[in-house]
Coordinates of C-alpha atoms in Angstrom, one line a residue:
X1 CA 173.0 82.6 150.7
X2 CA 170.2 85.2 151.1
X3 CA 167.1 85.1 148.9
X4 CA 167.4 87.1 145.7
X5 CA 164.8 89.9 145.7
X6 CA 162.5 89.7 142.7
X7 CA 160.8 93.1 143.0
X8 CA 162.9 96.2 143.7
X9 CA 161.7 99.7 144.6
X10 CA 164.1 102.0 142.9
X11 CA 164.0 105.2 140.9
X12 CA 165.8 104.7 137.5
X13 CA 168.4 107.3 136.5
X14 CA 167.3 110.3 134.5
X15 CA 163.7 109.1 135.0
X16 CA 161.0 111.2 133.3
X17 CA 157.4 109.9 133.3
X18 CA 158.6 106.3 133.7
X19 CA 161.2 106.6 131.0
X20 CA 164.9 106.5 131.8
X21 CA 168.0 106.9 129.7
X22 CA 171.1 104.7 129.9
X23 CA 174.5 106.3 130.0
X24 CA 177.1 104.6 127.9
X25 CA 180.4 103.8 129.4
X26 CA 183.7 102.3 128.4
X27 CA 186.0 99.8 130.0
X28 CA 187.5 96.3 129.9
X29 CA 184.2 94.5 130.4
X30 CA 182.4 96.5 127.8
X31 CA 185.2 95.7 125.4
X32 CA 184.8 92.0 126.3
X33 CA 181.1 92.3 125.8
X34 CA 181.6 93.7 122.3
X35 CA 184.3 91.1 121.6
X36 CA 181.6 88.4 122.3
X37 CA 178.6 90.1 120.8
X38 CA 179.9 91.5 117.5
X39 CA 181.0 88.1 116.1
X40 CA 177.5 86.8 116.9
X41 CA 175.9 89.8 115.2
X42 CA 178.1 89.2 112.2
X43 CA 177.2 85.5 112.2
X44 CA 173.5 86.2 112.4
X45 CA 173.5 88.6 109.5
X46 CA 176.1 86.7 107.5
X47 CA 175.3 83.0 107.7
X48 CA 172.0 83.5 106.0
X49 CA 173.9 84.5 102.8
X50 CA 176.4 81.7 102.6
X51 CA 175.8 79.1 100.0
X52 CA 177.6 75.8 99.3
X53 CA 177.1 74.3 95.9
X54 CA 174.1 76.5 95.4
X55 CA 172.5 75.4 98.6
X56 CA 172.1 77.7 101.7
X57 CA 174.6 76.8 104.5
X58 CA 171.9 77.0 107.1
X59 CA 168.2 76.7 106.3
X60 CA 165.1 75.3 108.0
X61 CA 162.9 74.6 105.0
X62 CA 159.3 73.8 105.6
X63 CA 158.6 73.7 101.8
X64 CA 161.3 71.0 101.2
X65 CA 160.7 69.3 104.5
X66 CA 164.4 69.4 105.3
X67 CA 167.0 71.2 107.5
X68 CA 170.2 72.2 105.9
X69 CA 172.7 72.5 108.8
X70 CA 176.2 73.8 107.8
X71 CA 175.9 72.2 104.4
X72 CA 174.4 68.9 105.6
X73 CA 170.8 68.1 104.8
X74 CA 168.7 66.6 107.7
X75 CA 165.2 65.3 107.6
X76 CA 162.5 66.4 110.0
X77 CA 162.9 63.0 111.5
X78 CA 166.3 64.2 112.8
X79 CA 164.7 67.0 114.8
X80 CA 165.5 65.2 118.1
X81 CA 169.1 66.1 117.4
X82 CA 168.2 69.8 117.5
X83 CA 166.3 69.2 120.7
X84 CA 169.4 67.5 122.1
X85 CA 171.4 70.5 120.9
X86 CA 169.1 72.8 122.8
X87 CA 169.4 70.6 125.9
X88 CA 173.2 70.7 125.7
X89 CA 173.0 74.5 125.3
X90 CA 170.8 74.7 128.4
X91 CA 173.4 72.7 130.3
X92 CA 176.0 75.2 129.2
X93 CA 173.7 78.0 130.4
X94 CA 173.3 76.4 133.8
X95 CA 177.1 75.8 134.0
X96 CA 177.8 79.5 133.3
X97 CA 175.1 80.6 135.8
X98 CA 176.5 78.5 138.6
X99 CA 180.0 79.8 137.9
X100 CA 179.5 83.5 136.9
X101 CA 175.9 84.4 137.4
X102 CA 173.9 85.9 134.5
X103 CA 176.9 86.6 132.2
X104 CA 174.9 85.1 129.3
X105 CA 172.2 87.8 129.8
X106 CA 174.8 90.6 130.0
X107 CA 177.2 89.5 127.3
X108 CA 175.5 87.3 124.8
X109 CA 171.7 87.4 125.1
X110 CA 170.1 88.7 121.8
X111 CA 167.7 90.9 123.8
X112 CA 170.7 92.6 125.5
X113 CA 172.7 92.8 122.3
X114 CA 169.9 94.5 120.3
X115 CA 169.1 96.8 123.2
X116 CA 172.6 98.1 123.3
X117 CA 172.5 98.6 119.5
X118 CA 169.3 100.6 119.8
X119 CA 170.7 102.6 122.7
X120 CA 173.8 103.5 120.6
X121 CA 171.5 104.7 117.8
X122 CA 169.6 106.8 120.3
X123 CA 172.9 108.2 121.7
X124 CA 174.1 109.0 118.2
X125 CA 170.9 110.7 117.1
X126 CA 169.6 112.5 120.2
X127 CA 172.7 113.0 122.3
X128 CA 174.0 111.6 125.6
X129 CA 171.8 110.3 128.3
X130 CA 172.0 113.5 130.4
X131 CA 171.0 115.7 127.5
X132 CA 168.1 113.4 126.6
X133 CA 166.9 113.4 130.2
X134 CA 167.0 117.2 130.5
X135 CA 165.1 117.7 127.2
X136 CA 162.5 115.0 127.9
X137 CA 159.9 117.3 129.3
X138 CA 160.6 120.2 127.0
X139 CA 158.5 121.0 123.9
X140 CA 159.9 119.6 120.7
X141 CA 161.6 122.1 118.5
X142 CA 162.5 121.5 114.8
X143 CA 166.0 120.1 115.5
X144 CA 164.9 117.7 118.2
X145 CA 162.0 116.5 116.1
X146 CA 164.3 115.7 113.2
X147 CA 166.7 113.9 115.5
X148 CA 163.8 111.9 117.0
X149 CA 162.5 111.0 113.5
X150 CA 166.0 110.0 112.5
X151 CA 166.3 107.8 115.6
X152 CA 163.0 106.0 114.9
X153 CA 163.8 105.5 111.2
X154 CA 167.1 103.9 112.1
X155 CA 165.4 101.7 114.7
X156 CA 162.8 100.7 112.1
X157 CA 165.6 100.0 109.5
X158 CA 167.5 97.8 112.0
X159 CA 164.3 96.0 113.1
X160 CA 163.3 95.3 109.4
X161 CA 166.8 94.1 108.6
X162 CA 166.7 91.8 111.7
X163 CA 163.2 90.5 110.7
X164 CA 164.3 89.8 107.1
X165 CA 167.5 88.0 108.2
X166 CA 165.6 85.9 110.7
X167 CA 163.1 84.9 108.1
X168 CA 165.9 84.1 105.7
X169 CA 166.7 81.1 107.9
X170 CA 163.4 79.6 106.9
X171 CA 163.0 80.9 103.4
X172 CA 166.1 81.5 101.2
X173 CA 167.1 85.2 101.8
X174 CA 167.8 85.7 98.1
X175 CA 164.2 84.9 97.3
X176 CA 162.9 87.3 99.9
X177 CA 165.2 90.1 98.6
X178 CA 164.3 89.4 95.0
X179 CA 160.5 89.3 95.7
X180 CA 160.7 92.4 97.8
X181 CA 162.6 94.3 95.1
X182 CA 159.9 93.3 92.6
X183 CA 157.1 94.0 95.0
X184 CA 156.0 90.4 94.8
X185 CA 156.2 89.3 98.4
X186 CA 153.3 87.1 99.5
X187 CA 150.8 88.4 102.0
X188 CA 151.9 85.7 104.5
X189 CA 155.6 86.6 104.3
X190 CA 154.9 90.4 104.4
X191 CA 152.7 89.9 107.5
X192 CA 155.4 87.9 109.1
X193 CA 158.1 90.5 108.4
X194 CA 155.9 93.3 109.8
X195 CA 155.2 91.3 113.0
X196 CA 158.9 90.4 113.5
X197 CA 160.1 93.9 112.8
X198 CA 157.5 95.3 115.1
X199 CA 158.4 93.0 117.9
X200 CA 162.1 93.8 117.5
X201 CA 161.4 97.5 117.5
X202 CA 159.2 97.2 120.6
X203 CA 161.6 94.9 122.5
X204 CA 164.9 96.7 121.9
X205 CA 163.6 100.2 121.4
X206 CA 160.6 100.7 123.7
X207 CA 160.2 98.1 126.5
X208 CA 163.9 97.1 126.8
X209 CA 164.6 96.4 130.5
X210 CA 161.0 95.4 131.1
X211 CA 161.7 92.2 129.2
X212 CA 164.5 91.3 131.6
X213 CA 162.4 92.4 134.6
X214 CA 159.1 90.9 133.9
X215 CA 159.1 88.6 130.8
X216 CA 162.4 86.7 130.9
X217 CA 162.0 83.4 132.9
X218 CA 165.8 83.1 133.4
X219 CA 165.9 85.9 136.0
X220 CA 163.3 83.9 138.0
X221 CA 165.1 80.6 138.3
X222 CA 168.6 82.0 138.6
X223 CA 168.2 81.9 142.4
X224 CA 168.2 78.1 142.1
X225 CA 171.5 78.2 140.2
X226 CA 173.4 80.6 142.5
X227 CA 175.3 79.6 145.6
X228 CA 177.8 81.2 148.0
X229 CA 180.7 80.6 145.5
X230 CA 179.0 82.0 142.4
X231 CA 181.1 84.9 141.0
X232 CA 178.6 87.6 140.2
X233 CA 178.6 91.4 139.9
X234 CA 178.8 92.6 143.6
X235 CA 179.3 95.8 145.5
X236 CA 181.9 95.6 148.3
X237 CA 179.9 97.3 151.0
X238 CA 182.6 96.6 153.6
X239 CA 185.0 98.8 151.6
X240 CA 182.5 101.3 150.2
X241 CA 180.4 102.2 153.2
X242 CA 179.8 104.7 154.6
X243 CA 179.6 106.6 151.3
X244 CA 181.4 109.9 151.0
X245 CA 179.2 112.9 150.4
X246 CA 178.8 116.5 151.5
X247 CA 177.5 115.5 154.9
X248 CA 180.4 113.2 155.9
X249 CA 183.2 114.3 153.5
X250 CA 185.5 115.1 156.4
X251 CA 184.8 111.9 158.4
X252 CA 186.2 108.4 157.9
X253 CA 184.1 107.5 154.9
X254 CA 184.4 104.5 152.6
X255 CA 185.6 104.4 149.0
X256 CA 182.2 105.0 147.5
X257 CA 181.8 108.7 146.7
X258 CA 178.0 108.2 145.8
X259 CA 178.5 109.6 142.3
X260 CA 175.6 107.4 141.0
X261 CA 177.4 106.4 137.8
X262 CA 176.9 102.7 138.6
X263 CA 173.1 103.4 138.5
X264 CA 173.2 105.6 135.4
X265 CA 175.0 103.0 133.2
X266 CA 172.8 100.0 134.3
X267 CA 170.6 98.8 131.5
X268 CA 167.9 97.6 133.9
X269 CA 168.1 100.7 136.1
X270 CA 169.0 99.0 139.4
X271 CA 171.4 100.2 142.1
X272 CA 174.0 97.4 142.6
X273 CA 174.8 98.9 146.0
X274 CA 171.5 97.6 147.3
X275 CA 172.8 94.0 147.0
X276 CA 172.1 91.0 144.8
X277 CA 168.9 91.5 142.8
X278 CA 167.0 89.4 140.2
X279 CA 167.1 92.3 137.7
X280 CA 170.9 92.4 137.5
X281 CA 172.0 90.9 134.2
X282 CA 175.8 90.9 135.1
X283 CA 176.7 93.1 132.1
X284 CA 179.5 94.6 134.3
X285 CA 178.7 98.2 133.0
X286 CA 178.7 99.3 136.7
X287 CA 182.1 97.8 137.2
X288 CA 183.6 99.8 134.3
X289 CA 181.9 103.0 135.5
X290 CA 183.1 102.5 139.1
X291 CA 186.6 101.6 138.1
X292 CA 186.9 104.8 136.0
X293 CA 186.0 106.8 139.1
X294 CA 188.4 104.9 141.3
X295 CA 191.2 105.5 138.7
X296 CA 190.5 109.3 138.8
X297 CA 190.6 109.3 142.6
X298 CA 193.8 107.1 142.6
X299 CA 192.0 104.5 144.6
X300 CA 192.2 100.7 144.1
X301 CA 189.6 99.4 141.5
X302 CA 187.3 96.6 142.3
X303 CA 184.8 98.4 144.6
X304 CA 182.3 96.7 142.3
X305 CA 183.6 93.4 140.8
X306 CA 182.8 89.8 140.0
X307 CA 183.1 88.1 143.3
X308 CA 181.3 85.6 145.5
X309 CA 179.5 85.9 148.8
X310 CA 182.2 83.7 150.4
X311 CA 185.0 85.9 149.0
X312 CA 183.4 89.0 150.5
X313 CA 183.6 87.3 153.9
X314 CA 187.2 86.3 153.3
X315 CA 186.4 82.6 153.2
X316 CA 187.6 80.0 150.8
X317 CA 185.6 80.1 147.6
X318 CA 186.7 77.4 145.0
X319 CA 185.6 78.0 141.5
X320 CA 185.5 74.3 140.7
X321 CA 183.2 72.5 143.1
X322 CA 180.9 69.4 142.9
X323 CA 177.9 71.3 141.8
X324 CA 179.7 73.0 138.9
X325 CA 181.5 69.8 138.0
X326 CA 178.2 68.0 137.8
X327 CA 176.7 70.6 135.4
X328 CA 179.9 70.4 133.4
X329 CA 179.8 66.6 133.2
X330 CA 176.1 66.7 132.0
X331 CA 177.0 69.4 129.4
X332 CA 179.9 67.3 128.0
X333 CA 177.7 64.2 127.8
X334 CA 174.9 66.1 126.1
X335 CA 177.2 67.6 123.5
X336 CA 178.9 64.3 122.9
X337 CA 175.6 62.5 122.4
X338 CA 174.4 65.2 119.9
X339 CA 177.7 65.0 118.0
X340 CA 177.4 61.2 117.9
X341 CA 173.8 61.5 116.7
X342 CA 174.9 63.7 113.7
X343 CA 177.0 60.8 112.4
X344 CA 173.8 58.7 111.9
X345 CA 171.5 61.1 110.2
X346 CA 169.0 60.0 107.6
X347 CA 170.1 60.3 104.0
X348 CA 167.1 58.6 102.4
X349 CA 163.6 58.6 103.9
X350 CA 161.1 56.1 102.5
X351 CA 157.3 55.8 102.9
X352 CA 155.3 53.0 101.3
X353 CA 151.5 52.9 101.7
X354 CA 149.0 50.5 100.3
X355 CA 146.3 52.0 98.0
X356 CA 143.1 52.6 99.9
X357 CA 141.0 51.1 97.0
X358 CA 140.8 47.4 96.4
X359 CA 142.9 45.1 98.5
X360 CA 144.1 43.2 95.5
X361 CA 143.2 42.6 91.8
X362 CA 143.0 39.1 90.3
X363 CA 144.3 39.3 86.7
X364 CA 144.0 35.6 85.9
X365 CA 144.6 32.3 87.7
X366 CA 148.3 33.0 88.2
X367 CA 148.8 36.8 88.5
X368 CA 147.6 38.9 91.5
X369 CA 148.3 42.7 91.7
X370 CA 148.4 45.1 94.6
X371 CA 148.6 48.9 94.3
X372 CA 150.9 51.1 96.4
X373 CA 151.9 54.7 96.8
X374 CA 155.6 55.5 97.4
X375 CA 157.4 58.6 98.5
X376 CA 161.1 59.1 98.6
X377 CA 162.9 62.0 100.3
X378 CA 166.6 62.4 99.6
X379 CA 168.8 64.5 101.9
X380 CA 172.2 64.0 100.1
X381 CA 172.8 66.6 97.4
X382 CA 175.0 64.1 95.6
X383 CA 172.2 61.7 94.9
X384 CA 170.2 62.7 91.8
X385 CA 168.1 59.6 91.5
X386 CA 167.4 56.2 93.1
X387 CA 166.4 52.8 91.5
X388 CA 163.4 51.0 92.8
X389 CA 162.9 47.2 93.1
X390 CA 160.8 44.7 95.0
X391 CA 161.5 41.3 96.4
X392 CA 159.5 38.7 98.4
X393 CA 158.6 35.0 98.7
X394 CA 157.5 34.5 95.2
X395 CA 157.8 36.0 91.7
X396 CA 157.0 39.7 91.7
X397 CA 157.0 42.3 88.9
X398 CA 157.0 46.0 89.5
X399 CA 155.1 48.5 87.3
X400 CA 155.9 52.1 87.7
X401 CA 159.0 54.4 87.5
X402 CA 162.1 52.2 87.8
X403 CA 164.1 55.3 88.7
X404 CA 162.9 58.2 90.8
X405 CA 164.4 61.6 89.9
X406 CA 165.0 63.3 93.3
X407 CA 165.3 66.7 91.7
X408 CA 161.7 66.6 90.4
X409 CA 159.9 64.0 92.5
X410 CA 161.5 64.5 95.9
X411 CA 158.8 64.1 98.6
X412 CA 156.2 63.3 95.9
X413 CA 153.8 60.4 96.2
X414 CA 154.1 58.1 93.1
X415 CA 151.8 55.3 92.2
X416 CA 153.2 51.7 91.8
X417 CA 151.6 48.3 91.0
X418 CA 153.2 45.1 92.1
X419 CA 152.0 41.8 90.4
X420 CA 153.0 38.4 91.6
X421 CA 152.5 34.7 90.9
X422 CA 153.1 31.5 92.8
X423 CA 151.9 33.3 95.9
X424 CA 151.0 30.6 98.4
X425 CA 150.1 32.7 101.5
X426 CA 147.2 35.1 101.7
X427 CA 149.5 37.7 103.3
X428 CA 153.2 37.9 102.1
X429 CA 156.0 40.2 103.2
X430 CA 157.1 42.4 100.3
X431 CA 160.3 44.6 100.4
X432 CA 160.7 47.8 98.4
X433 CA 164.4 48.5 97.9
X434 CA 165.8 51.9 96.8
X435 CA 169.4 52.2 95.6
X436 CA 171.4 55.3 94.9
X437 CA 175.0 55.9 94.1
X438 CA 176.1 55.9 97.8
X439 CA 172.9 55.5 99.8
X440 CA 170.3 52.8 100.0
X441 CA 167.2 52.1 102.0
X442 CA 164.4 49.5 102.1
X443 CA 160.8 49.4 103.4
X444 CA 158.7 46.4 104.2
X445 CA 155.0 46.2 103.4
X446 CA 152.4 43.4 102.8
X447 CA 151.2 41.8 99.6
X448 CA 147.7 40.4 99.8
X449 CA 146.8 37.5 97.6
X450 CA 143.2 36.9 98.9
X451 CA 140.9 38.3 101.5
X452 CA 141.9 37.5 105.1

């Protein structure tokens, strides 16, 4: 398989001073892209508002030191599960890349989805791509100025809504909306919202394809994923060349009529007829545009289609092959391991530390006391409190709260004193036990009876 070019020398469609305008098209692949992207948009904006028993359904809370994942509370000690989930997702990404190229980029990547949303706003406010291109170098009149202002205001509104929603996955969205309505947002949250909204506005509205061309690492390592059997968006040069135009209209030309629509609809501005390129995100917009032209000319569709290099050469090209099966097996194992890990999450996290003051206190000839600090973090909403007790080799008595209210003292360091008698060893194992309605935990520490 030939090396994928990283840098392409091409002139984007409707280019004016480095800016180009994307022509929107319709077709089966664009419908499929919307079928995959709109549910993800709805989930992104909707999940942040869902609550179960007064708790957000999905929240990464730094303040509470917990992760609420689909109604289940996880501790920060369970973060490796999220790392495993990301690894499993990466395996799925590799699996898709080996099979169908960069379909993730074209159909599901947030950068692409938000770019299409911003393009549609631009198309709605300022007109179609051809109109925008013709007017680009002309002086602004009142109507165009109002349209451009409307476009940027809608862009800013969508970027702000995106930033607020994203922040709502770390701080409850209802708190953000309430504080914003009362003009009581903290400086930190306000600054974060401004930065996130600005980045969204710049990425999807201003730089767009430059993220895919220069900033996205996926386009760089996709060449390692592809092989001769990868189904990717490809122009059938054997069928399309030589292209029909005014110079060879009467000769035996190919099916390509050199209309340029495949270039005009490409969000990264490439010409797919130049062959496989790193900038292609496999969004299939060029397929729909070309198929519409072929339908009008009553010619077979598929001049541009998802196909492999081997298929273009009329050679066997199995979809299921050892490399793809290997990625699939790793993906299944990774997802299985993550799902199994979620069955053993932490419901009660305990920390016990000896006081940094005196090692021990001798009350009389029999009683010796040690001071401790205890912190309990509960991650089960059904547990309101836990009972604390101690046990060890000897007689011990606990001084401090016998029950810890998790609603008030969750993740709070509490002081305890443990006194014991009949302690024969200078260093004795002591076990703190914590018992709730359905959860329990214990933590071992040491009890010192004399200097060692």
